[in-house]
Amino acid sequence: MNKRGAWALLPIGIFVVLYLTMGIVFEYVMKINMGFYNVPIVVIFIIALFAACLQNREVSFNKKLELMGEGAGDKNIITMLLIFMLAGIFVGVVGRSSAESVAYFLLSVIPPKFAVCVIFLVSCFVSTAMGTSVGTITLITPIAVTLSATSGFSLPLCVGSVVGGAMFGDNLSFVSDTTIAACNGQGCHMKDKFKTNFAIVLPAAIVTLAIITVLSVNTDIDKIEVPGFDLIQMIPYILVMIGGIIGINVFLTLIAGIVTGSVIMLATGAVDFPSLMAGMGKGVSNMFETSMVAVLVAALCALIKYNGGFDFLLDLIKRIFRGKRSGQLGIGLLVGLMDISTANNTVAIVMANPIASEMAKEYGISKEKTASLLDTFSCIFQGTLPYGAQILVALSAVSTMEYTLGAFDIIANLFYPMMLLLSSLIFIFFVPEKK
């Protein structure tokens, strides 16, 4: 193997070591709440990029700047950034009350003994509509805790159902940063990735729903009080999902959702105009770090590729994973390893994208299937990490309501990620390839 190519991967190693070390120190030594998410990830990527610039002294710094500019200025990167911004504005417009309306509507029409199933389905819908698992968990966990306290359903089961449902949408949503990163990184249409992905996630969701039903339906429950809700606020979510599924241009779909959401939120009195503008601004700001990571990773990967790092890694992978099906598993494990290292599935996908693209060409894997594997496996790993944002946010939401729950209490009830892993493996190794 090319030793120079192996040396080209050093900046990635520097990033992983710095990020993991600081995250562990913050979380477990200094006992900082959400310690991994206090690590300045943009700063660490800049350090890694600086290390890459110091490599290969035969190439001038101006040439390296040119390579980085070509990487960051790629059409797919620019498209990704614009979609990130519009998705942020959309989430900033529709806000919290729309998601709560969905939950309370379903709880009001479905028998109380199926309430935990409702919480799972609501989390699936809200995360698919909003494109954020963390946002969904923040919104729905307090409802799940209240449901458990007032009805007698198991608290770990209720919270685990919320986290599982949140990962459903994180993986499938047209406005999720993971979907945007995977599709644009591989250069495929979102509707094509959705069709491929849906064949994997639907069986997992159905089996999960059956497990939750078996575990909860025989619980002796009290009457559930459901607050008021406004169904009209669900319209922007539904429009965005329909537009994405039927293949309308993603920019037009998001703009339609933003305009419709703005009109409805103002007309119903949910917000005033200044608050609406502030929500849009906050939505864009929330996407800033993700956007900067995408730019820095693109620049970093351009240097690594030029120095032979990807050729070395691809050669190593080919020695381990032989054949098209094994190559698909290799892509899944690649993004999973990145996610374990960063505890951020969007960053993991952005980092894995260029390597996965080379693997897809080598093994003859379609762009939409590659994007689907990246998104699915990143969500499987992210949803079950004890130090991942999803579980940490759920624990925080539970504690603010003066209840106690451990990370592994939730993990033991994360049936959806478990079923998604099983469904993915069946999809890779047992489902016949389409000609």
Tab-separated table of C-alpha atoms in Angstrom:
chain	number	residue	atom	x	y	z
A	1	MET	CA	0.000	0.000	0.000
A	2	ASN	CA	0.995	3.616	-0.580
A	3	LYS	CA	2.461	4.892	2.711
A	4	ARG	CA	2.116	8.457	1.514
A	5	GLY	CA	-1.610	7.857	1.067
A	6	ALA	CA	-1.855	6.569	4.643
A	7	TRP	CA	-0.020	9.670	5.875
A	8	ALA	CA	-2.584	11.832	4.026
A	9	LEU	CA	-5.284	10.554	6.418
A	10	LEU	CA	-3.489	12.053	9.443
A	11	PRO	CA	-5.733	15.185	9.574
A	12	ILE	CA	-8.804	12.965	10.067
A	13	GLY	CA	-6.980	11.172	12.881
A	14	ILE	CA	-6.112	14.520	14.476
A	15	PHE	CA	-9.757	15.588	14.338
A	16	VAL	CA	-11.049	12.335	15.860
A	17	VAL	CA	-8.484	12.302	18.683
A	18	LEU	CA	-9.028	15.967	19.598
A	19	TYR	CA	-12.816	15.732	19.426
A	20	LEU	CA	-13.103	12.509	21.412
A	21	THR	CA	-10.558	13.595	24.035
A	22	MET	CA	-12.192	16.968	24.637
A	23	GLY	CA	-15.688	15.438	24.601
A	24	ILE	CA	-14.762	12.781	27.183
A	25	VAL	CA	-13.038	15.350	29.413
A	26	PHE	CA	-15.978	17.788	29.215
A	27	GLU	CA	-18.648	15.101	29.710
A	28	TYR	CA	-17.132	12.703	32.237
A	29	VAL	CA	-14.256	14.553	33.970
A	30	MET	CA	-15.537	18.131	34.178
A	31	LYS	CA	-19.182	16.920	34.353
A	32	ILE	CA	-20.376	19.552	31.878
A	33	ASN	CA	-23.966	18.979	30.740
A	34	MET	CA	-24.011	17.935	27.052
A	35	GLY	CA	-20.206	17.972	27.186
A	36	PHE	CA	-19.681	16.550	23.687
A	37	TYR	CA	-21.775	19.373	22.258
A	38	ASN	CA	-19.677	22.009	23.996
A	39	VAL	CA	-16.652	20.964	21.948
A	40	PRO	CA	-15.972	23.668	19.279
A	41	ILE	CA	-16.204	21.347	16.279
A	42	VAL	CA	-15.530	24.111	13.722
A	43	VAL	CA	-12.314	25.052	15.530
A	44	ILE	CA	-11.145	21.423	15.546
A	45	PHE	CA	-11.846	21.086	11.823
A	46	ILE	CA	-9.776	24.228	11.220
A	47	ILE	CA	-6.894	22.623	13.155
A	48	ALA	CA	-7.243	19.470	11.034
A	49	LEU	CA	-7.310	21.575	7.867
A	50	PHE	CA	-4.169	23.420	8.977
A	51	ALA	CA	-2.455	20.048	9.531
A	52	ALA	CA	-3.434	19.003	5.995
A	53	CYS	CA	-1.938	22.227	4.622
A	54	LEU	CA	1.386	21.400	6.290
A	55	GLN	CA	1.571	18.066	4.452
A	56	ASN	CA	3.075	17.498	0.997
A	57	ARG	CA	5.669	20.292	0.882
A	58	GLU	CA	6.082	19.673	-2.858
A	59	VAL	CA	2.782	21.490	-3.463
A	60	SER	CA	2.700	25.275	-2.969
A	61	PHE	CA	0.281	26.867	-0.519
A	62	ASN	CA	-1.441	28.717	-3.385
A	63	LYS	CA	-2.065	25.378	-5.108
A	64	LYS	CA	-3.499	24.004	-1.861
A	65	LEU	CA	-5.829	27.013	-1.589
A	66	GLU	CA	-6.916	26.340	-5.155
A	67	LEU	CA	-7.663	22.686	-4.311
A	68	MET	CA	-9.608	23.674	-1.195
A	69	GLY	CA	-11.581	26.242	-3.203
A	70	GLU	CA	-12.509	23.622	-5.786
A	71	GLY	CA	-13.645	21.245	-3.053
A	72	ALA	CA	-15.712	23.800	-1.135
A	73	GLY	CA	-17.105	25.346	-4.335
A	74	ASP	CA	-18.477	22.068	-5.690
A	75	LYS	CA	-22.068	22.336	-6.976
A	76	ASN	CA	-23.315	19.751	-4.488
A	77	ILE	CA	-21.782	21.634	-1.552
A	78	ILE	CA	-23.360	24.954	-2.613
A	79	THR	CA	-26.722	23.229	-3.126
A	80	MET	CA	-26.409	21.608	0.284
A	81	LEU	CA	-25.739	24.957	1.977
A	82	LEU	CA	-28.740	26.653	0.350
A	83	ILE	CA	-31.048	23.783	1.314
A	84	PHE	CA	-29.687	23.905	4.878
A	85	MET	CA	-30.628	27.605	5.060
A	86	LEU	CA	-34.150	27.103	3.682
A	87	ALA	CA	-34.756	24.092	5.940
A	88	GLY	CA	-33.675	26.193	8.931
A	89	ILE	CA	-36.087	28.971	7.967
A	90	PHE	CA	-38.934	26.451	7.559
A	91	VAL	CA	-38.389	24.963	11.021
A	92	GLY	CA	-38.085	28.481	12.457
A	93	VAL	CA	-41.460	29.415	10.915
A	94	VAL	CA	-43.603	26.426	11.901
A	95	GLY	CA	-42.327	26.407	15.486
A	96	ARG	CA	-43.387	24.420	18.529
A	97	SER	CA	-47.177	24.801	18.511
A	98	SER	CA	-47.575	22.988	15.168
A	99	ALA	CA	-45.826	19.869	16.475
A	100	GLU	CA	-47.883	19.867	19.670
A	101	SER	CA	-51.085	20.138	17.625
A	102	VAL	CA	-50.200	16.900	15.835
A	103	ALA	CA	-49.619	15.077	19.140
A	104	TYR	CA	-52.772	16.292	20.863
A	105	PHE	CA	-54.953	15.637	17.807
A	106	LEU	CA	-53.899	11.975	17.605
A	107	LEU	CA	-54.191	11.478	21.375
A	108	SER	CA	-57.752	12.824	21.187
A	109	VAL	CA	-58.969	10.394	18.484
A	110	ILE	CA	-57.187	7.125	19.361
A	111	PRO	CA	-58.179	4.933	22.381
A	112	PRO	CA	-56.055	5.655	25.501
A	113	LYS	CA	-54.596	2.123	25.682
A	114	PHE	CA	-52.767	2.836	22.403
A	115	ALA	CA	-51.338	6.144	23.662
A	116	VAL	CA	-47.677	4.986	23.585
A	117	CYS	CA	-48.175	3.876	19.979
A	118	VAL	CA	-49.531	7.364	19.305
A	119	ILE	CA	-46.445	8.952	20.875
A	120	PHE	CA	-44.233	6.843	18.583
A	121	LEU	CA	-46.278	7.753	15.478
A	122	VAL	CA	-46.367	11.435	16.443
A	123	SER	CA	-42.578	11.450	16.843
A	124	CYS	CA	-42.253	9.796	13.421
A	125	PHE	CA	-44.512	12.406	11.816
A	126	VAL	CA	-43.080	15.460	13.572
A	127	SER	CA	-39.445	14.479	12.924
A	128	THR	CA	-40.244	13.775	9.262
A	129	ALA	CA	-42.018	17.117	8.967
A	130	MET	CA	-39.447	19.193	10.894
A	131	GLY	CA	-36.331	17.282	9.866
A	132	THR	CA	-34.795	17.342	13.338
A	133	SER	CA	-34.640	14.460	15.788
A	134	VAL	CA	-33.333	16.643	18.623
A	135	GLY	CA	-36.111	19.194	18.067
A	136	THR	CA	-38.703	16.412	18.048
A	137	ILE	CA	-37.353	14.921	21.281
A	138	THR	CA	-37.348	18.366	22.897
A	139	LEU	CA	-40.997	18.914	21.928
A	140	ILE	CA	-42.520	15.466	22.471
A	141	THR	CA	-40.614	14.124	25.518
A	142	PRO	CA	-42.454	16.398	27.995
A	143	ILE	CA	-45.746	15.102	26.525
A	144	ALA	CA	-44.468	11.507	26.909
A	145	VAL	CA	-43.409	12.113	30.536
A	146	THR	CA	-46.799	13.626	31.371
A	147	LEU	CA	-48.506	10.685	29.630
A	148	SER	CA	-46.506	8.211	31.741
A	149	ALA	CA	-47.152	10.082	35.008
A	150	THR	CA	-50.910	10.469	34.492
A	151	SER	CA	-51.708	7.115	32.871
A	152	GLY	CA	-49.314	4.534	34.337
A	153	PHE	CA	-47.405	3.644	31.157
A	154	SER	CA	-43.695	2.790	31.631
A	155	LEU	CA	-41.571	5.964	31.532
A	156	PRO	CA	-38.575	4.313	29.752
A	157	LEU	CA	-40.958	2.861	27.150
A	158	CYS	CA	-42.617	6.240	26.536
A	159	VAL	CA	-39.313	8.124	26.218
A	160	GLY	CA	-37.698	5.336	24.178
A	161	SER	CA	-40.656	5.479	21.775
A	162	VAL	CA	-40.120	9.221	21.328
A	163	VAL	CA	-36.389	8.833	20.601
A	164	GLY	CA	-37.033	5.942	18.198
A	165	GLY	CA	-39.716	7.862	16.325
A	166	ALA	CA	-37.454	10.906	16.161
A	167	MET	CA	-34.763	8.849	14.416
A	168	PHE	CA	-37.373	7.664	11.881
A	169	GLY	CA	-37.835	11.205	10.591
A	170	ASP	CA	-34.185	12.156	10.943
A	171	ASN	CA	-33.453	9.373	8.471
A	172	LEU	CA	-36.360	10.016	6.086
A	173	SER	CA	-37.269	13.718	6.150
A	174	PHE	CA	-36.781	15.922	3.094
A	175	VAL	CA	-35.706	18.833	5.322
A	176	SER	CA	-33.401	16.810	7.600
A	177	ASP	CA	-29.765	17.923	7.480
A	178	THR	CA	-28.719	14.254	7.264
A	179	THR	CA	-30.888	13.653	4.183
A	180	ILE	CA	-29.696	16.883	2.591
A	181	ALA	CA	-26.054	15.985	3.281
A	182	ALA	CA	-26.403	12.398	2.010
A	183	CYS	CA	-28.310	13.252	-1.183
A	184	ASN	CA	-26.202	16.221	-2.203
A	185	GLY	CA	-22.983	14.482	-1.216
A	186	GLN	CA	-23.851	11.609	-3.553
A	187	GLY	CA	-25.518	13.756	-6.235
A	188	CYS	CA	-28.920	12.024	-6.188
A	189	HIS	CA	-32.502	13.283	-6.076
A	190	MET	CA	-34.233	13.232	-2.702
A	191	LYS	CA	-37.308	11.422	-4.042
A	192	ASP	CA	-35.110	8.584	-5.362
A	193	LYS	CA	-33.329	8.260	-2.031
A	194	PHE	CA	-36.711	8.380	-0.262
A	195	LYS	CA	-38.081	5.464	-2.302
A	196	THR	CA	-35.003	3.346	-1.592
A	197	ASN	CA	-34.958	4.342	2.075
A	198	PHE	CA	-38.673	3.792	2.617
A	199	ALA	CA	-38.334	0.111	1.715
A	200	ILE	CA	-35.897	-0.238	4.633
A	201	VAL	CA	-37.605	1.891	7.279
A	202	LEU	CA	-41.252	0.864	6.780
A	203	PRO	CA	-40.795	-2.777	7.920
A	204	ALA	CA	-38.704	-1.560	10.877
A	205	ALA	CA	-41.403	0.945	11.884
A	206	ILE	CA	-44.209	-1.637	11.595
A	207	VAL	CA	-42.360	-4.210	13.726
A	208	THR	CA	-41.511	-1.498	16.278
A	209	LEU	CA	-45.158	-0.457	16.463
A	210	ALA	CA	-46.126	-4.091	17.071
A	211	ILE	CA	-43.559	-4.429	19.891
A	212	ILE	CA	-44.751	-1.201	21.554
A	213	THR	CA	-48.362	-2.363	21.273
A	214	VAL	CA	-47.602	-5.721	22.930
A	215	LEU	CA	-45.684	-4.036	25.765
A	216	SER	CA	-48.227	-1.292	26.487
A	217	VAL	CA	-51.711	-2.439	25.539
A	218	ASN	CA	-52.360	-4.426	28.750
A	219	THR	CA	-51.322	-1.580	31.081
A	220	ASP	CA	-54.012	-0.416	33.510
A	221	ILE	CA	-54.363	3.255	32.680
A	222	ASP	CA	-56.215	6.287	33.954
A	223	LYS	CA	-58.047	8.827	31.806
A	224	ILE	CA	-55.752	11.027	29.684
A	225	GLU	CA	-56.454	14.762	29.577
A	226	VAL	CA	-55.688	16.277	26.137
A	227	PRO	CA	-55.099	20.068	25.834
A	228	GLY	CA	-56.503	22.079	22.933
A	229	PHE	CA	-54.891	22.098	19.468
A	230	ASP	CA	-55.144	23.807	16.058
A	231	LEU	CA	-55.210	21.404	13.082
A	232	ILE	CA	-54.624	24.112	10.470
A	233	GLN	CA	-51.028	24.449	11.711
A	234	MET	CA	-50.282	20.943	10.347
A	235	ILE	CA	-50.733	22.109	6.724
A	236	PRO	CA	-47.142	23.360	6.091
A	237	TYR	CA	-45.713	20.010	7.264
A	238	ILE	CA	-48.036	18.066	5.000
A	239	LEU	CA	-47.278	20.273	1.979
A	240	VAL	CA	-43.522	19.823	2.383
A	241	MET	CA	-43.799	16.048	2.725
A	242	ILE	CA	-46.130	15.700	-0.272
A	243	GLY	CA	-43.941	17.963	-2.390
A	244	GLY	CA	-40.867	15.946	-1.544
A	245	ILE	CA	-42.509	12.577	-2.190
A	246	ILE	CA	-43.920	13.490	-5.614
A	247	GLY	CA	-40.595	14.982	-6.658
A	248	ILE	CA	-41.207	18.740	-6.780
A	249	ASN	CA	-37.943	20.703	-6.742
A	250	VAL	CA	-36.720	20.848	-3.139
A	251	PHE	CA	-36.220	24.636	-3.261
A	252	LEU	CA	-39.790	25.214	-4.472
A	253	THR	CA	-41.121	22.759	-1.881
A	254	LEU	CA	-39.368	24.494	1.010
A	255	ILE	CA	-40.319	27.985	-0.200
A	256	ALA	CA	-43.977	26.864	-0.461
A	257	GLY	CA	-43.757	25.494	3.099
A	258	ILE	CA	-42.204	28.722	4.392
A	259	VAL	CA	-44.792	30.977	2.711
A	260	THR	CA	-47.748	28.777	3.744
A	261	GLY	CA	-46.420	28.426	7.287
A	262	SER	CA	-45.877	32.179	7.622
A	263	VAL	CA	-49.409	32.989	6.451
A	264	ILE	CA	-51.008	30.385	8.750
A	265	MET	CA	-48.958	31.289	11.819
A	266	LEU	CA	-49.775	34.988	11.382
A	267	ALA	CA	-53.455	34.387	10.531
A	268	THR	CA	-54.028	32.124	13.543
A	269	GLY	CA	-52.286	34.561	15.876
A	270	ALA	CA	-49.663	31.978	16.866
A	271	VAL	CA	-46.968	34.639	16.312
A	272	ASP	CA	-46.708	38.294	15.374
A	273	PHE	CA	-44.585	39.561	12.464
A	274	PRO	CA	-41.448	40.458	14.492
A	275	SER	CA	-41.533	37.050	16.213
A	276	LEU	CA	-41.914	35.351	12.829
A	277	MET	CA	-38.840	37.157	11.499
A	278	ALA	CA	-36.920	36.297	14.664
A	279	GLY	CA	-37.885	32.642	14.239
A	280	MET	CA	-36.587	32.654	10.663
A	281	GLY	CA	-33.326	34.200	11.804
A	282	LYS	CA	-32.916	31.686	14.608
A	283	GLY	CA	-33.625	28.836	12.193
A	284	VAL	CA	-30.845	29.997	9.864
A	285	SER	CA	-28.464	30.544	12.781
A	286	ASN	CA	-29.054	26.985	13.971
A	287	MET	CA	-27.736	25.769	10.618
A	288	PHE	CA	-24.558	27.882	10.734
A	289	GLU	CA	-22.290	25.315	12.392
A	290	THR	CA	-23.500	22.497	10.148
A	291	SER	CA	-22.925	24.670	7.064
A	292	MET	CA	-19.406	25.638	8.151
A	293	VAL	CA	-18.576	21.988	8.852
A	294	ALA	CA	-19.738	21.072	5.329
A	295	VAL	CA	-17.440	23.719	3.802
A	296	LEU	CA	-14.420	22.800	5.947
A	297	VAL	CA	-14.856	19.047	5.378
A	298	ALA	CA	-15.115	19.604	1.606
A	299	ALA	CA	-11.879	21.627	1.653
A	300	LEU	CA	-10.124	19.081	3.893
A	301	CYS	CA	-11.220	16.116	1.771
A	302	ALA	CA	-9.986	17.841	-1.395
A	303	LEU	CA	-6.446	17.934	0.058
A	304	ILE	CA	-6.651	14.372	1.409
A	305	LYS	CA	-7.827	13.076	-1.961
A	306	TYR	CA	-5.075	14.940	-3.832
A	307	ASN	CA	-2.468	13.447	-1.478
A	308	GLY	CA	-3.726	9.906	-2.086
A	309	GLY	CA	-5.582	9.344	1.183
A	310	PHE	CA	-8.798	8.131	-0.434
A	311	ASP	CA	-6.939	5.764	-2.758
A	312	PHE	CA	-5.218	4.216	0.266
A	313	LEU	CA	-8.469	3.904	2.215
A	314	LEU	CA	-10.362	2.444	-0.741
A	315	ASP	CA	-7.630	-0.128	-1.302
A	316	LEU	CA	-7.792	-1.082	2.389
A	317	ILE	CA	-11.587	-1.396	2.279
A	318	LYS	CA	-11.426	-3.583	-0.857
A	319	ARG	CA	-9.170	-6.007	1.000
A	320	ILE	CA	-11.746	-6.338	3.800
A	321	PHE	CA	-15.084	-6.081	1.974
A	322	ARG	CA	-15.298	-8.181	-1.182
A	323	GLY	CA	-18.318	-7.973	-3.450
A	324	LYS	CA	-21.171	-5.523	-3.918
A	325	ARG	CA	-23.181	-6.554	-0.851
A	326	SER	CA	-20.167	-6.465	1.439
A	327	GLY	CA	-19.321	-3.068	-0.043
A	328	GLN	CA	-22.734	-1.778	1.047
A	329	LEU	CA	-22.082	-3.000	4.579
A	330	GLY	CA	-18.670	-1.318	4.389
A	331	ILE	CA	-20.341	2.027	3.592
A	332	GLY	CA	-22.675	1.575	6.566
A	333	LEU	CA	-19.846	0.728	8.952
A	334	LEU	CA	-17.742	3.608	7.596
A	335	VAL	CA	-20.360	6.228	8.460
A	336	GLY	CA	-21.088	4.418	11.747
A	337	LEU	CA	-17.432	4.703	12.755
A	338	MET	CA	-17.468	8.401	11.850
A	339	ASP	CA	-20.596	8.854	13.974
A	340	ILE	CA	-19.107	7.095	16.995
A	341	SER	CA	-16.111	9.420	16.665
A	342	THR	CA	-18.109	12.654	16.323
A	343	ALA	CA	-21.490	11.894	17.994
A	344	ASN	CA	-23.050	13.892	15.159
A	345	ASN	CA	-24.674	12.024	12.291
A	346	THR	CA	-24.692	14.997	9.906
A	347	VAL	CA	-20.958	15.556	10.388
A	348	ALA	CA	-20.415	11.800	10.021
A	349	ILE	CA	-22.212	11.792	6.659
A	350	VAL	CA	-20.360	14.877	5.417
A	351	MET	CA	-17.028	13.257	6.343
A	352	ALA	CA	-17.946	9.869	4.855
A	353	ASN	CA	-19.494	11.254	1.634
A	354	PRO	CA	-16.381	11.490	-0.586
A	355	ILE	CA	-15.027	8.098	0.507
A	356	ALA	CA	-18.464	6.490	0.122
A	357	SER	CA	-18.776	8.001	-3.344
A	358	GLU	CA	-15.504	6.352	-4.387
A	359	MET	CA	-16.646	3.050	-2.842
A	360	ALA	CA	-19.958	3.247	-4.709
A	361	LYS	CA	-18.144	3.613	-8.023
A	362	GLU	CA	-15.801	0.736	-7.200
A	363	TYR	CA	-18.577	-1.655	-6.134
A	364	GLY	CA	-21.242	-0.512	-8.610
A	365	ILE	CA	-23.680	0.802	-5.984
A	366	SER	CA	-26.266	3.364	-7.124
A	367	LYS	CA	-26.153	6.931	-5.818
A	368	GLU	CA	-29.577	6.723	-4.153
A	369	LYS	CA	-28.695	3.454	-2.410
A	370	THR	CA	-25.390	4.895	-1.190
A	371	ALA	CA	-27.171	7.987	0.168
A	372	SER	CA	-29.760	5.745	1.825
A	373	LEU	CA	-27.094	3.579	3.490
A	374	LEU	CA	-25.209	6.627	4.762
A	375	ASP	CA	-28.332	8.200	6.231
A	376	THR	CA	-29.741	4.967	7.681
A	377	PHE	CA	-26.596	3.668	9.377
A	378	SER	CA	-25.690	7.114	10.737
A	379	CYS	CA	-29.137	7.298	12.378
A	380	ILE	CA	-28.848	3.742	13.751
A	381	PHE	CA	-25.586	4.601	15.512
A	382	GLN	CA	-26.550	8.150	16.491
A	383	GLY	CA	-29.862	7.105	18.032
A	384	THR	CA	-28.203	4.604	20.377
A	385	LEU	CA	-25.095	6.508	21.510
A	386	PRO	CA	-25.258	7.138	25.299
A	387	TYR	CA	-23.345	10.377	24.686
A	388	GLY	CA	-25.349	11.356	21.573
A	389	ALA	CA	-27.465	14.508	21.566
A	390	GLN	CA	-30.716	12.563	21.193
A	391	ILE	CA	-30.424	10.562	24.422
A	392	LEU	CA	-28.825	13.445	26.331
A	393	VAL	CA	-31.655	15.808	25.347
A	394	ALA	CA	-34.250	13.190	26.328
A	395	LEU	CA	-32.602	12.739	29.730
A	396	SER	CA	-32.460	16.493	30.198
A	397	ALA	CA	-36.153	16.860	29.339
A	398	VAL	CA	-37.063	14.115	31.825
A	399	SER	CA	-34.959	15.655	34.594
A	400	THR	CA	-36.476	19.124	34.127
A	401	MET	CA	-39.849	17.547	34.938
A	402	GLU	CA	-38.344	16.157	38.170
A	403	TYR	CA	-38.164	12.507	37.110
A	404	THR	CA	-35.087	10.262	37.054
A	405	LEU	CA	-34.048	8.095	34.122
A	406	GLY	CA	-30.704	6.604	32.990
A	407	ALA	CA	-29.290	6.480	29.467
A	408	PHE	CA	-29.394	2.687	29.376
A	409	ASP	CA	-33.029	2.688	30.532
A	410	ILE	CA	-33.815	4.492	27.276
A	411	ILE	CA	-31.433	2.402	25.159
A	412	ALA	CA	-33.144	-0.805	26.340
A	413	ASN	CA	-36.397	0.566	24.892
A	414	LEU	CA	-34.996	1.840	21.573
A	415	PHE	CA	-36.770	-0.786	19.498
A	416	TYR	CA	-36.828	1.251	16.294
A	417	PRO	CA	-33.032	1.614	15.838
A	418	MET	CA	-32.663	-2.110	16.628
A	419	MET	CA	-35.286	-3.067	14.025
A	420	LEU	CA	-33.805	-0.581	11.550
A	421	LEU	CA	-30.420	-2.296	11.832
A	422	LEU	CA	-32.035	-5.703	11.271
A	423	SER	CA	-34.056	-4.382	8.316
A	424	SER	CA	-30.915	-2.788	6.798
A	425	LEU	CA	-28.943	-6.030	7.001
A	426	ILE	CA	-31.829	-7.967	5.407
A	427	PHE	CA	-32.053	-5.300	2.698
A	428	ILE	CA	-28.326	-5.586	1.953
A	429	PHE	CA	-27.830	-9.344	2.039
A	430	PHE	CA	-31.184	-10.945	1.218
A	431	VAL	CA	-33.245	-8.588	-0.981
A	432	PRO	CA	-32.516	-9.259	-4.693
A	433	GLU	CA	-30.911	-6.406	-6.613
A	434	LYS	CA	-33.125	-4.571	-9.098
A	435	LYS	CA	-31.853	-4.802	-12.663
